[in-house]
Structure formats: structure tokens, C-alpha cells
Short mmCIF file of C-alpha atoms in Angstrom, two decimals:
data_model
loop_
_atom_site.label_atom_id
_atom_site.label_comp_id
_atom_site.label_asym_id
_atom_site.label_seq_id
_atom_site.Cartn_x
_atom_site.Cartn_y
_atom_site.Cartn_z
CA MET N 20 -51.81 -18.18 -36.02
CA SER N 21 -51.91 -20.85 -38.95
CA PHE N 22 -49.95 -24.19 -38.45
CA LYS N 23 -47.45 -22.94 -41.46
CA PHE N 24 -46.92 -20.10 -40.24
CA ILE N 25 -45.78 -21.76 -36.55
CA ASN N 26 -43.71 -24.33 -39.15
CA LYS N 27 -42.14 -21.05 -40.64
CA ASN N 28 -40.93 -20.01 -36.84
CA LEU N 29 -39.77 -23.17 -35.99
CA LEU N 30 -37.46 -23.38 -39.22
CA VAL N 31 -35.73 -20.65 -38.40
CA LEU N 32 -35.32 -20.77 -34.50
CA THR N 33 -33.85 -24.23 -35.47
CA LEU N 34 -31.56 -23.02 -38.41
CA LEU N 35 -31.04 -20.24 -35.76
CA TYR N 36 -29.60 -22.08 -32.92
CA LEU N 37 -27.71 -24.78 -35.34
CA CYS N 38 -25.58 -22.09 -36.61
CA PHE N 39 -24.72 -21.06 -32.75
CA ALA N 40 -24.24 -24.66 -31.78
CA GLN N 41 -22.17 -25.45 -35.39
CA GLY N 42 -19.97 -22.55 -34.43
CA THR N 43 -20.42 -21.02 -37.79
CA SER N 44 -17.72 -18.81 -39.39
CA TYR N 45 -20.08 -15.64 -38.74
CA ALA N 46 -21.17 -16.74 -34.74
CA GLN N 47 -17.68 -16.17 -33.20
CA LYS N 48 -15.50 -13.18 -33.51
CA TYR N 49 -11.73 -13.10 -34.82
CA LYS N 50 -8.22 -11.52 -35.20
CA TRP N 51 -5.48 -11.98 -36.25
CA MET N 52 -1.60 -11.32 -35.10
CA SER N 53 -0.77 -10.25 -38.61
CA ILE N 54 2.84 -8.13 -38.25
CA GLY N 55 5.25 -10.79 -38.19
CA SER N 56 6.12 -13.29 -40.73
CA LEU N 57 4.29 -16.35 -38.22
CA GLN N 58 0.25 -14.88 -39.11
CA ASP N 59 -2.64 -16.70 -37.08
CA TRP N 60 -5.85 -15.51 -36.58
CA TYR N 61 -7.82 -16.34 -33.10
CA SER N 62 -11.40 -16.80 -32.00
CA GLU N 63 -13.33 -15.11 -29.01
CA ILE N 64 -13.97 -18.66 -27.98
CA GLY N 65 -10.32 -19.49 -26.66
CA CYS N 66 -9.29 -22.20 -28.94
CA GLU N 67 -9.24 -22.05 -33.75
CA ARG N 68 -11.64 -24.64 -34.12
CA GLU N 69 -11.38 -26.69 -37.46
CA GLU N 70 -13.14 -24.98 -40.41
CA GLY N 71 -13.79 -21.77 -37.51
CA ILE N 72 -13.72 -19.16 -40.55
CA PRO N 73 -13.27 -18.11 -44.24
CA HIS N 74 -10.16 -18.41 -45.37
CA PRO N 75 -8.90 -14.60 -46.16
CA LYS N 76 -7.88 -15.26 -49.61
CA PHE N 77 -10.82 -17.55 -50.98
CA GLY N 78 -12.89 -15.76 -48.70
CA LYS N 79 -15.02 -19.23 -48.08
CA VAL N 80 -14.00 -21.87 -44.67
CA ASP N 81 -11.43 -24.31 -45.88
CA GLN N 82 -9.64 -27.14 -43.47
CA GLN N 83 -6.12 -25.26 -43.84
CA THR N 84 -6.68 -21.42 -42.32
CA GLY N 85 -3.56 -19.89 -40.16
CA TRP N 86 -0.41 -20.44 -38.69
CA GLN N 87 0.71 -19.08 -42.20
CA TRP N 88 4.80 -19.12 -41.97
CA PRO N 89 5.99 -17.39 -43.95
CA ALA N 90 2.97 -15.28 -44.28
CA ASP N 91 4.55 -12.84 -46.72
CA HIS N 92 3.66 -15.50 -49.54
CA ASP N 93 0.84 -17.08 -50.78
CA LEU N 94 -1.17 -19.62 -49.05
CA MET N 95 1.49 -21.04 -46.61
CA ASP N 96 -1.20 -22.32 -44.13
CA CYS N 97 0.00 -25.18 -42.31
CA GLN N 98 -3.22 -25.25 -39.80
CA ALA N 99 -6.21 -27.91 -40.05
CA TRP N 100 -7.61 -27.20 -36.25
CA LYS N 101 -6.78 -26.57 -32.86
CA GLY N 102 -8.63 -27.50 -29.67
CA LEU N 103 -8.45 -26.80 -26.02
CA TRP N 104 -10.20 -29.36 -23.76
CA ILE N 105 -10.29 -28.44 -19.82
CA GLY N 106 -11.03 -31.80 -17.89
CA ALA N 107 -11.15 -31.70 -13.22
CA LYS N 108 -12.99 -35.06 -11.80
CA ASN N 109 -15.26 -35.16 -9.31
CA PHE N 110 -17.41 -32.33 -10.45
CA LYS N 111 -20.08 -31.12 -8.31
CA ASP N 112 -22.71 -28.93 -10.77
CA ALA N 113 -25.21 -25.47 -9.59
CA LYS N 114 -27.89 -27.99 -9.90
CA GLY N 115 -26.62 -30.77 -7.09
CA ASN N 116 -25.20 -33.05 -9.82
CA THR N 117 -22.20 -34.63 -9.85
CA PHE N 118 -19.63 -36.02 -13.10
CA ALA N 119 -17.28 -37.90 -12.17
CA TYR N 120 -14.98 -36.48 -15.24
CA LYS N 121 -16.50 -33.18 -16.27
CA VAL N 122 -14.62 -31.78 -19.56
CA VAL N 123 -15.46 -28.63 -21.76
CA HIS N 124 -14.25 -28.05 -24.93
CA ALA N 125 -13.42 -25.64 -27.27
CA GLY N 126 -12.87 -27.01 -30.73
CA PRO N 127 -11.62 -29.15 -31.98
CA ARG N 128 -14.52 -29.98 -34.38
CA VAL N 129 -17.54 -28.59 -31.81
CA SER N 130 -17.74 -24.68 -31.35
CA GLY N 131 -17.89 -24.13 -27.78
CA ALA N 132 -21.29 -23.51 -27.50
CA GLY N 133 -23.31 -23.64 -23.64
CA GLU N 134 -19.45 -25.13 -22.77
CA PHE N 135 -17.20 -21.51 -23.83
CA PHE N 136 -18.49 -17.53 -23.13
CA PRO N 137 -16.17 -15.31 -24.14
CA VAL N 138 -16.72 -11.90 -21.97
CA LYS N 139 -13.39 -10.00 -23.75
CA PHE N 140 -12.10 -9.53 -26.59
CA TYR N 141 -9.24 -6.84 -27.68
CA MET N 142 -6.50 -5.96 -29.34
CA LYS N 143 -3.81 -3.87 -28.13
CA SER N 144 -1.40 -2.09 -30.41
CA LYS N 145 2.18 -0.66 -29.00
CA PHE N 146 1.70 1.37 -32.37
CA PRO N 147 -0.62 3.44 -34.07
CA THR N 148 -1.87 1.40 -37.94
CA PRO N 149 -0.28 2.25 -40.13
CA VAL N 150 -1.95 3.39 -43.27
CA VAL N 151 0.22 2.45 -46.57
CA THR N 152 -1.85 3.92 -50.14
CA VAL N 153 -0.73 2.44 -54.08
CA GLU N 154 -1.32 5.37 -55.91
CA GLY N 155 -3.46 6.90 -53.77
CA ASN N 156 -5.62 3.99 -52.87
CA ASN N 157 -5.81 2.29 -48.98
CA SER N 158 -3.39 -1.54 -49.50
CA ILE N 159 -5.22 -3.38 -47.47
CA GLY N 160 -3.32 -6.84 -46.10
CA LEU N 161 -5.69 -10.15 -46.16
CA ASN N 162 -4.54 -10.38 -42.55
CA ASP N 163 -5.54 -6.75 -40.96
CA ALA N 164 -6.72 -6.71 -38.21
CA VAL N 165 -8.68 -4.27 -36.75
CA VAL N 166 -6.38 -2.37 -33.48
CA ASP N 167 -8.79 -1.50 -30.91
CA SER N 168 -6.59 1.24 -28.22
CA VAL N 169 -2.90 1.72 -28.23
CA ASP N 170 -0.60 1.76 -25.80
CA PRO N 171 2.62 2.31 -26.40
CA THR N 172 4.17 1.17 -22.79
CA MET N 173 3.24 -2.68 -24.43
CA VAL N 174 6.48 -4.49 -24.46
CA ALA N 175 4.87 -6.79 -27.16
CA ASP N 176 3.55 -4.96 -30.63
CA ARG N 177 0.22 -6.60 -30.64
CA GLU N 178 -1.95 -8.08 -27.71
CA ILE N 179 -5.39 -9.67 -28.08
CA VAL N 180 -7.13 -10.76 -25.02
CA ASN N 181 -9.22 -12.49 -24.60
CA VAL N 182 -11.32 -13.92 -21.24
CA VAL N 183 -13.59 -16.77 -21.22
CA ASN N 184 -15.90 -18.66 -18.71
CA THR N 185 -16.44 -21.95 -19.06
CA ALA N 186 -19.57 -24.17 -17.63
CA MET N 187 -16.85 -25.61 -14.83
CA GLY N 188 -16.95 -22.34 -13.18
CA LEU N 189 -13.31 -22.09 -15.17
CA THR N 190 -11.73 -18.58 -15.98
CA MET N 191 -10.03 -18.36 -18.97
CA THR N 192 -7.86 -15.13 -18.97
CA ARG N 193 -6.64 -15.46 -22.38
CA ARG N 194 -3.33 -12.73 -23.01
CA ILE N 195 -1.47 -13.45 -26.71
CA PHE N 196 1.80 -11.82 -27.51
CA GLN N 197 3.54 -10.93 -30.56
CA PHE N 198 6.29 -8.93 -32.29
CA SER N 199 7.41 -7.55 -35.45
CA HIS N 200 11.11 -7.59 -34.88
CA PRO N 201 12.57 -9.52 -37.91
CA TYR N 202 14.66 -12.21 -35.07
CA HIS N 203 11.43 -12.35 -33.05
CA ASP N 204 8.66 -12.36 -35.34
CA ASN N 205 8.12 -16.25 -36.68
CA TYR N 206 6.53 -17.34 -32.71
CA ILE N 207 4.00 -16.00 -30.38
CA VAL N 208 3.39 -16.56 -27.36
CA THR N 209 0.32 -16.85 -25.17
CA GLU N 210 -0.25 -16.45 -21.74
CA TYR N 211 -2.55 -18.36 -20.28
CA THR N 212 -4.78 -17.68 -16.50
CA PHE N 213 -6.99 -20.12 -15.60
CA THR N 214 -8.77 -19.13 -12.20
CA ASN N 215 -11.81 -20.96 -10.46
CA THR N 216 -14.42 -17.61 -10.07
CA GLY N 217 -17.10 -20.30 -10.35
CA ASP N 218 -18.95 -18.48 -12.67
CA THR N 219 -20.30 -20.94 -15.49
CA ASP N 220 -21.93 -18.65 -18.24
CA GLY N 221 -21.42 -15.30 -19.87
CA ASP N 222 -23.80 -13.26 -16.65
CA PRO N 223 -21.33 -12.26 -14.29
CA THR N 224 -23.88 -10.72 -12.60
CA THR N 225 -24.53 -14.27 -10.68
CA ILE N 226 -21.34 -16.88 -9.42
CA GLU N 227 -23.10 -19.91 -9.92
CA LEU N 228 -20.56 -22.47 -8.52
CA PRO N 229 -19.29 -19.87 -5.09
CA ASN N 230 -17.68 -22.45 -2.98
CA ASN N 231 -16.82 -24.98 -5.36
CA THR N 232 -13.42 -27.05 -5.53
CA LEU N 233 -12.36 -28.17 -8.64
CA GLU N 234 -10.03 -31.34 -8.51
CA GLY N 235 -7.68 -32.88 -10.98
CA VAL N 236 -7.91 -29.34 -13.24
CA GLN N 237 -6.67 -30.86 -16.41
CA MET N 238 -6.23 -28.04 -19.44
CA PHE N 239 -5.18 -30.29 -23.18
CA TRP N 240 -4.81 -28.64 -26.33
CA GLN N 241 -4.18 -30.37 -29.20
CA TYR N 242 -2.92 -29.62 -32.80
CA ARG N 243 -3.06 -30.91 -36.38
CA MET N 244 -1.37 -29.53 -39.04
CA ALA N 245 -0.79 -29.68 -42.39
CA PRO N 246 1.50 -27.57 -44.05
CA SER N 247 1.29 -26.71 -46.44
CA PHE N 248 -1.89 -24.68 -48.40
CA TYR N 249 -0.06 -24.30 -51.48
CA SER N 250 1.37 -27.63 -52.18
CA ARG N 251 -1.53 -29.62 -50.92
CA TYR N 252 -2.88 -29.93 -54.13
CA VAL N 253 0.64 -31.09 -55.95
CA ILE N 254 1.02 -34.23 -53.46
CA GLY N 255 -2.49 -35.27 -52.66
CA ASN N 256 -5.30 -33.31 -51.30
CA SER N 257 -5.61 -35.23 -48.03
CA SER N 258 -1.94 -34.17 -47.31
CA GLY N 259 -4.65 -30.66 -46.97
CA TRP N 260 -5.39 -32.12 -43.28
CA GLY N 261 -2.84 -33.50 -42.48
CA VAL N 262 -3.07 -37.31 -43.43
CA ASN N 263 0.94 -37.39 -44.06
CA THR N 264 1.77 -35.34 -40.73
CA THR N 265 4.58 -36.34 -38.85
CA VAL N 266 5.80 -35.87 -35.25
CA ASP N 267 8.41 -35.59 -32.44
CA THR N 268 8.54 -34.28 -28.98
CA ARG N 269 11.72 -33.11 -26.97
CA GLY N 270 11.85 -32.99 -23.17
CA ASP N 271 9.31 -35.78 -21.98
CA GLY N 272 11.69 -37.77 -21.08
CA VAL N 273 10.04 -40.94 -22.70
CA LYS N 274 13.86 -41.20 -24.22
CA PRO N 275 16.93 -39.50 -24.10
CA ASP N 276 17.55 -35.90 -26.08
CA PRO N 277 20.40 -34.56 -28.80
CA ALA N 278 22.43 -32.22 -27.26
CA GLY N 279 20.97 -28.78 -26.37
CA GLN N 280 17.39 -30.73 -27.41
CA SER N 281 15.90 -30.76 -24.11
CA PHE N 282 13.89 -28.03 -24.20
CA ARG N 283 9.56 -28.61 -23.87
CA THR N 284 8.13 -28.96 -27.39
CA GLN N 285 6.48 -31.32 -29.88
CA TYR N 286 6.50 -30.27 -33.52
CA ALA N 287 5.39 -31.25 -36.98
CA TRP N 288 6.68 -31.07 -40.86
CA HIS N 289 4.99 -32.76 -44.50
CA GLY N 290 6.37 -36.11 -44.13
CA LEU N 291 6.03 -38.98 -46.22
CA TYR N 292 3.12 -39.19 -48.62
CA THR N 293 3.59 -42.44 -50.08
CA ASP N 294 0.52 -41.77 -52.85
CA PHE N 295 2.97 -39.60 -54.25
CA ALA N 296 4.94 -40.89 -57.51
CA THR N 297 6.60 -38.17 -59.31
CA CYS N 298 9.63 -37.95 -56.47
CA ASN N 299 10.20 -37.49 -52.73
CA ASN N 300 7.52 -35.06 -52.14
CA ILE N 301 9.61 -33.95 -47.89
CA GLY N 302 9.27 -30.51 -48.83
CA GLY N 303 6.64 -30.45 -50.42
CA PRO N 304 7.62 -29.60 -54.49
CA ILE N 305 6.43 -28.30 -56.77
CA THR N 306 6.06 -30.86 -59.94
CA THR N 307 3.24 -29.55 -61.50
CA VAL N 308 0.65 -26.36 -61.68
CA ALA N 309 -2.16 -27.79 -59.93
CA THR N 310 -5.02 -25.83 -57.60
CA ASN N 311 -3.77 -22.44 -56.11
CA VAL N 312 -0.91 -22.63 -57.50
CA ALA N 313 0.65 -19.92 -59.56
CA LYS N 314 0.65 -20.33 -63.36
CA GLY N 315 3.89 -20.68 -64.92
CA ASP N 316 5.37 -22.12 -61.13
CA THR N 317 7.53 -24.92 -62.79
CA VAL N 318 10.80 -24.79 -61.15
CA TRP N 319 10.07 -27.49 -58.62
CA ARG N 320 9.95 -24.65 -55.84
CA LEU N 321 10.24 -26.33 -52.17
CA ALA N 322 6.78 -25.24 -50.35
CA ALA N 323 6.28 -27.62 -47.38
CA PHE N 324 9.05 -26.29 -46.09
CA GLN N 325 7.65 -25.82 -43.25
CA PHE N 326 8.10 -26.97 -39.43
CA VAL N 327 5.88 -25.62 -36.95
CA GLY N 328 4.94 -27.16 -33.44
CA THR N 329 4.22 -25.07 -30.05
CA LEU N 330 6.80 -24.87 -26.74
CA THR N 331 6.30 -24.52 -22.64
CA LEU N 332 7.70 -21.56 -22.12
CA HIS N 333 6.69 -21.80 -18.14
CA ALA N 334 4.26 -24.07 -15.84
CA ASP N 335 3.57 -22.81 -12.70
CA LYS N 336 4.06 -26.07 -9.83
CA SER N 337 0.20 -25.31 -7.97
CA SER N 338 -2.38 -22.28 -6.68
CA ALA N 339 0.56 -20.98 -4.53
CA ASP N 340 3.38 -22.28 -5.76
CA LYS N 341 3.87 -20.32 -8.92
CA THR N 342 7.71 -21.31 -9.97
CA ASP N 343 8.03 -23.33 -13.44
CA ASP N 344 6.74 -26.76 -13.46
CA PRO N 345 9.91 -28.71 -15.71
CA GLY N 346 7.12 -32.10 -15.42
CA GLN N 347 4.43 -29.68 -17.87
CA PRO N 348 2.78 -30.66 -19.82
CA SER N 349 2.24 -34.04 -17.77
CA THR N 350 0.67 -35.32 -21.37
CA THR N 351 2.13 -35.79 -24.08
CA ASN N 352 0.46 -37.59 -26.88
CA THR N 353 0.00 -38.67 -30.81
CA PHE N 354 -3.83 -40.01 -31.83
CA ASP N 355 -5.55 -40.45 -34.93
CA SER N 356 -7.04 -36.93 -36.38
CA ASP N 357 -10.81 -39.26 -36.77
CA ASP N 358 -10.53 -40.12 -33.12
CA PRO N 359 -14.06 -40.73 -32.36
CA LEU N 360 -12.85 -38.59 -29.27
CA ASN N 361 -12.65 -35.63 -31.35
CA SER N 362 -16.17 -35.22 -32.58
CA GLY N 363 -19.55 -34.50 -31.62
CA ASN N 364 -17.86 -33.16 -27.76
CA ASP N 365 -20.81 -33.17 -24.88
CA ALA N 366 -19.82 -32.00 -21.42
CA PHE N 367 -23.42 -34.16 -20.29
CA ASN N 368 -21.49 -36.94 -22.21
CA LEU N 369 -20.41 -38.77 -18.63
CA ASN N 370 -18.73 -42.16 -21.28
CA LYS N 371 -17.24 -39.93 -23.71
CA MET N 372 -16.01 -37.55 -20.85
CA ALA N 373 -14.42 -39.97 -19.26
CA GLY N 374 -12.13 -41.70 -22.41
CA GLU N 375 -11.28 -37.37 -23.28
CA TYR N 376 -10.17 -37.36 -19.10
CA ALA N 377 -8.40 -40.61 -19.97
CA ARG N 378 -6.80 -38.81 -23.02
CA MET N 379 -6.24 -35.34 -21.40
CA THR N 380 -4.11 -37.72 -18.18
CA MET N 381 -2.55 -40.69 -20.09
CA GLY N 382 1.05 -39.19 -19.62
CA HIS N 383 4.20 -39.22 -21.83
CA ASP N 384 3.11 -41.24 -24.70
CA LYS N 385 5.62 -43.24 -27.00
CA ARG N 386 7.07 -40.90 -30.39
CA HIS N 387 5.08 -41.02 -32.83
CA LEU N 388 8.05 -41.35 -34.68
CA ASP N 389 8.71 -44.46 -33.02
CA LYS N 390 5.39 -45.49 -33.06
CA ILE N 391 5.89 -45.85 -36.71
CA GLY N 392 9.26 -47.98 -36.84
CA GLU N 393 11.34 -44.75 -37.64
CA THR N 394 14.78 -45.30 -37.25
CA ASN N 395 16.43 -43.05 -39.83
CA TYR N 396 15.56 -39.95 -37.82
CA VAL N 397 17.73 -37.06 -39.95
CA MET N 398 15.50 -38.61 -43.26
CA PRO N 399 12.46 -40.34 -42.42
CA THR N 400 11.78 -43.16 -44.67
CA LYS N 401 8.61 -44.78 -43.06
CA ASP N 402 4.59 -44.12 -43.71
CA PRO N 403 3.83 -41.43 -41.10
CA LYS N 404 0.28 -42.83 -41.80
CA VAL N 405 0.93 -46.26 -40.47
CA THR N 406 -0.57 -46.03 -37.40
CA TYR N 407 -2.79 -42.96 -37.74
CA SER N 408 -5.02 -43.66 -41.23
CA ALA N 409 -6.30 -40.02 -41.49
CA GLY N 410 -3.03 -38.97 -39.70
CA ALA N 411 -1.62 -37.68 -36.65
CA SER N 412 -2.09 -34.68 -33.88
CA PHE N 413 -0.33 -33.98 -30.93
CA GLY N 414 -1.55 -33.07 -27.81
CA ASN N 415 -0.32 -31.09 -24.90
CA GLY N 416 -2.11 -31.55 -21.20
CA TYR N 417 -1.32 -29.79 -18.40
CA GLY N 418 -2.07 -30.59 -14.39
CA PRO N 419 -3.23 -32.39 -12.27
CA TYR N 420 -4.08 -29.04 -10.34
CA THR N 421 -6.08 -28.09 -7.87
CA LEU N 422 -8.31 -24.79 -7.32
CA LYS N 423 -10.36 -23.69 -4.27
CA HIS N 424 -12.63 -21.23 -4.55
CA GLY N 425 -10.33 -17.92 -6.63
CA GLU N 426 -6.66 -19.88 -6.70
CA SER N 427 -5.44 -19.93 -10.12
CA VAL N 428 -2.55 -21.44 -12.48
CA LYS N 429 -0.23 -20.01 -15.69
CA ILE N 430 0.40 -21.49 -18.53
CA VAL N 431 3.29 -19.69 -21.08
CA VAL N 432 3.54 -21.69 -24.39
CA ALA N 433 4.76 -20.51 -27.77
CA GLN N 434 3.74 -21.64 -31.03
CA ALA N 435 6.41 -20.95 -34.07
CA ALA N 436 7.47 -21.91 -37.57
CA ALA N 437 10.73 -22.19 -39.32
CA GLY N 438 12.11 -23.39 -41.93
CA MET N 439 14.74 -23.39 -44.95
CA GLY N 440 12.08 -20.48 -46.17
CA TRP N 441 10.54 -18.80 -49.94
CA GLU N 442 13.95 -18.24 -51.51
CA ALA N 443 16.24 -21.39 -50.60
CA GLY N 444 12.46 -23.36 -51.30
CA GLU N 445 13.06 -22.24 -54.88
CA ALA N 446 17.02 -22.89 -54.65
CA VAL N 447 16.83 -26.68 -53.38
CA GLY N 448 13.70 -27.48 -55.27
CA LYS N 449 15.81 -26.50 -59.13
CA GLN N 450 18.76 -27.88 -57.96
CA TYR N 451 16.35 -30.86 -57.38
CA LYS N 452 14.25 -30.87 -60.62
CA ALA N 453 17.97 -31.14 -62.66
CA ASP N 454 19.45 -34.15 -60.96
#
């Protein structure tokens, strides 16, 4: 065997490893929830990382993919990333190594390889997938997903079931529900069940940690929103990764909420982009034809009218008390999307995991609008990137929980989108242009 041949094999193996470790689009299976006005993609790894799949319209990876609303129009993508970190304190692995803080990561930029292990991933539907033909040819939507089984007894119209083991021995069962009813099609509900199984890899035949008690377990989701893809190159390219995204919070107890707004939510919108000189960019007016804008679309329609966010519906008080804990999420925060903590995450980097766990458990942060000195909450005028040069992401942390072997907790959240909609956006844009 020649030295040259050995080098070629090493190169191939190295490339294969890098493709897996970096989570390229073909390394993980994914499915779209695509029967409502809100449509989004979901990965078998358990969370949807930055640039995780090709954009369905262009067939190549792009910063903005998913959280599309209203999805019956092109390029209504509002999502730049999601991330899920799960942390614990005083963790002891199967080799006897101890960690003051152990954190496993799926996103926002790492793939989850070696830390999250998909076990099951399939889609159920209440009805068979309809066959739509145009002049005798099948019509296939960009976001269509393969349905694995049909169950007419389902409550939801579509459901994705996703089971994932983690290197911590905590198994996540994720059930994602979507409805096609026009009064209920702009939100998607996800039920998470976290169980201390002791299974730290993708092999169910061996339980590596049969007696471990997990202490200080904290689940932390983070979101980088960027409404919308359609307005991106009109307003400015960096709006595509959310440099002007503005975030607000309700139900955190930091300050009194307006009447009727005590629900637990964080939400975002297309905020002020100070480099856009044509006019006030709130709402994303299409003032000129640019990349991705339809030729002749010059009526100044608003294309970034979306409000997008998450809502906590339920979080167990403990493994023994399954009633809803109104104190959850225990952490709500905003942070710079390009903060070093958001890249290069590693379940063996002790210093970094300590910083990650601190963010996950920090409690309720000062609200984003207050951080930038905003006083006009109805029509904000402050630059949202004053605090964060790359734009603001927001996070929700749940816990801390103690889970003995076999114990579990459940968390239920909804992701949603709303706003004036396409038709009203066109009418307002025309009036804006006329004025």
C-alpha cells in the first residue's frame, strides 16, 4: 500500500467526519410542517440550527430558512436559527469523570453530533395527503413532507414524533402538532418530555448511566429571528440575520404588563434599521426592486409585518408535581447573536460550559427595549442594535429540575406568527408611498 493511497483515504475519512460534525444539510433528516399559514422545518437531531438545510426555493443553504408566515407567499421566512442546550450540575459520566457543569448542545451553530443522538423521527397525519394536479401533472409544494402513517383519531392534523438521546443520559421526546383550521393555523405546538433514561448514545441495548441522578437540569432554547427574507435586500443584507430585530417580553415579572398580557412569551419583529435612508423601514416597505423581489413590485408593500415568538403553555413543577409552574420559564433573556458562547460549543469545554450554564440559569433579564433606552413602546424609535452589534437573540430557560433515573418532566410551548397580513401590508404600503 503506497503512502499516496493512505493519504487519499485519510483525506476522505477526514472530509466525511467534518461533514458529520458540522451537520451539513444531508447529514440529518428533516421534515416540514406545511399545512398551515405558519410553516417551519424540524430536524431529527431535536433542534433547528443555523443554515441547517437548503432553502426549499433555492436549493441551497441560506441564513433565513423557516418560520414562514404567511407561507402562501414566497420568502416569508423569519427564522435565522434555533438552539437547544441542556445543562446539569455535578455530572458524573460513565467513565467516572465529574463535571461541575455539563451542557449538551443542538445549535444554534453546532450540529449536535456526538451530543444528541436521534432514535425516532416520523410524521403522522389525520388525513391522507391530498393529490393536487394541474393539467394532469402532480403539483408539489416547496415544503411538502412525506407522511409516514395516517391516523384519523388524531387531535391535530399533523404530528411529528422525535425521540433523541443525549450524552447526558437525558432522553427527549418531542411531539410537534399542527392544525390546518384557518383559526388555528398560525401556531405550532411542541410538547417536550425529558426523561432520565441513562442512555447516553444511540444504542438502546446498553444503558450507560443506570443509577445517575441528574441535578440542576436546565433546558434552554434560544431563537434568532429575522423578518423577513422578502425584504432583506431592500432594507439591508444584515437584516437577514436579524441585526435590527427587536424583542419584547411578557409574563417575566420584571415589570408590570399591560392588562390582559400576563401570558409567558417572548416575541420579535423587524425593528429600526438605521442605515436605511429611504424612509422609516418598520414593516419592511419594498421601496425598490432588489434581489428576491418580484419584478415590478414597486407599490411599497410591507413585507416584514410579522410578529414572531414563543409562548409557554405548560411546564411541570417537578418530576413528582405535574401541575403547571407559573414561574417557568425561570430564565428569559436577550443576548448578542454573535456572542462567543453561541459558537464552537463543546460538551467537554469546562470553562465554556460554566458560562453557558450561567446564561441558561441567569433568571429574568432586563427587557430588550429597556436595554436600548426605548420609551415609546407603541412605535419604537431607538436603534435595537445599540446593545448588540449583531442583533438580539432571545432565550427561555426551564428548571432547574432534579431527575432520578426513570423520572421525567414535561414542557409545552407554542411558536406563532401574526401581523396585518399580505393584503393589508399592500394597502398600507401604497398609502405610505402616496404620502
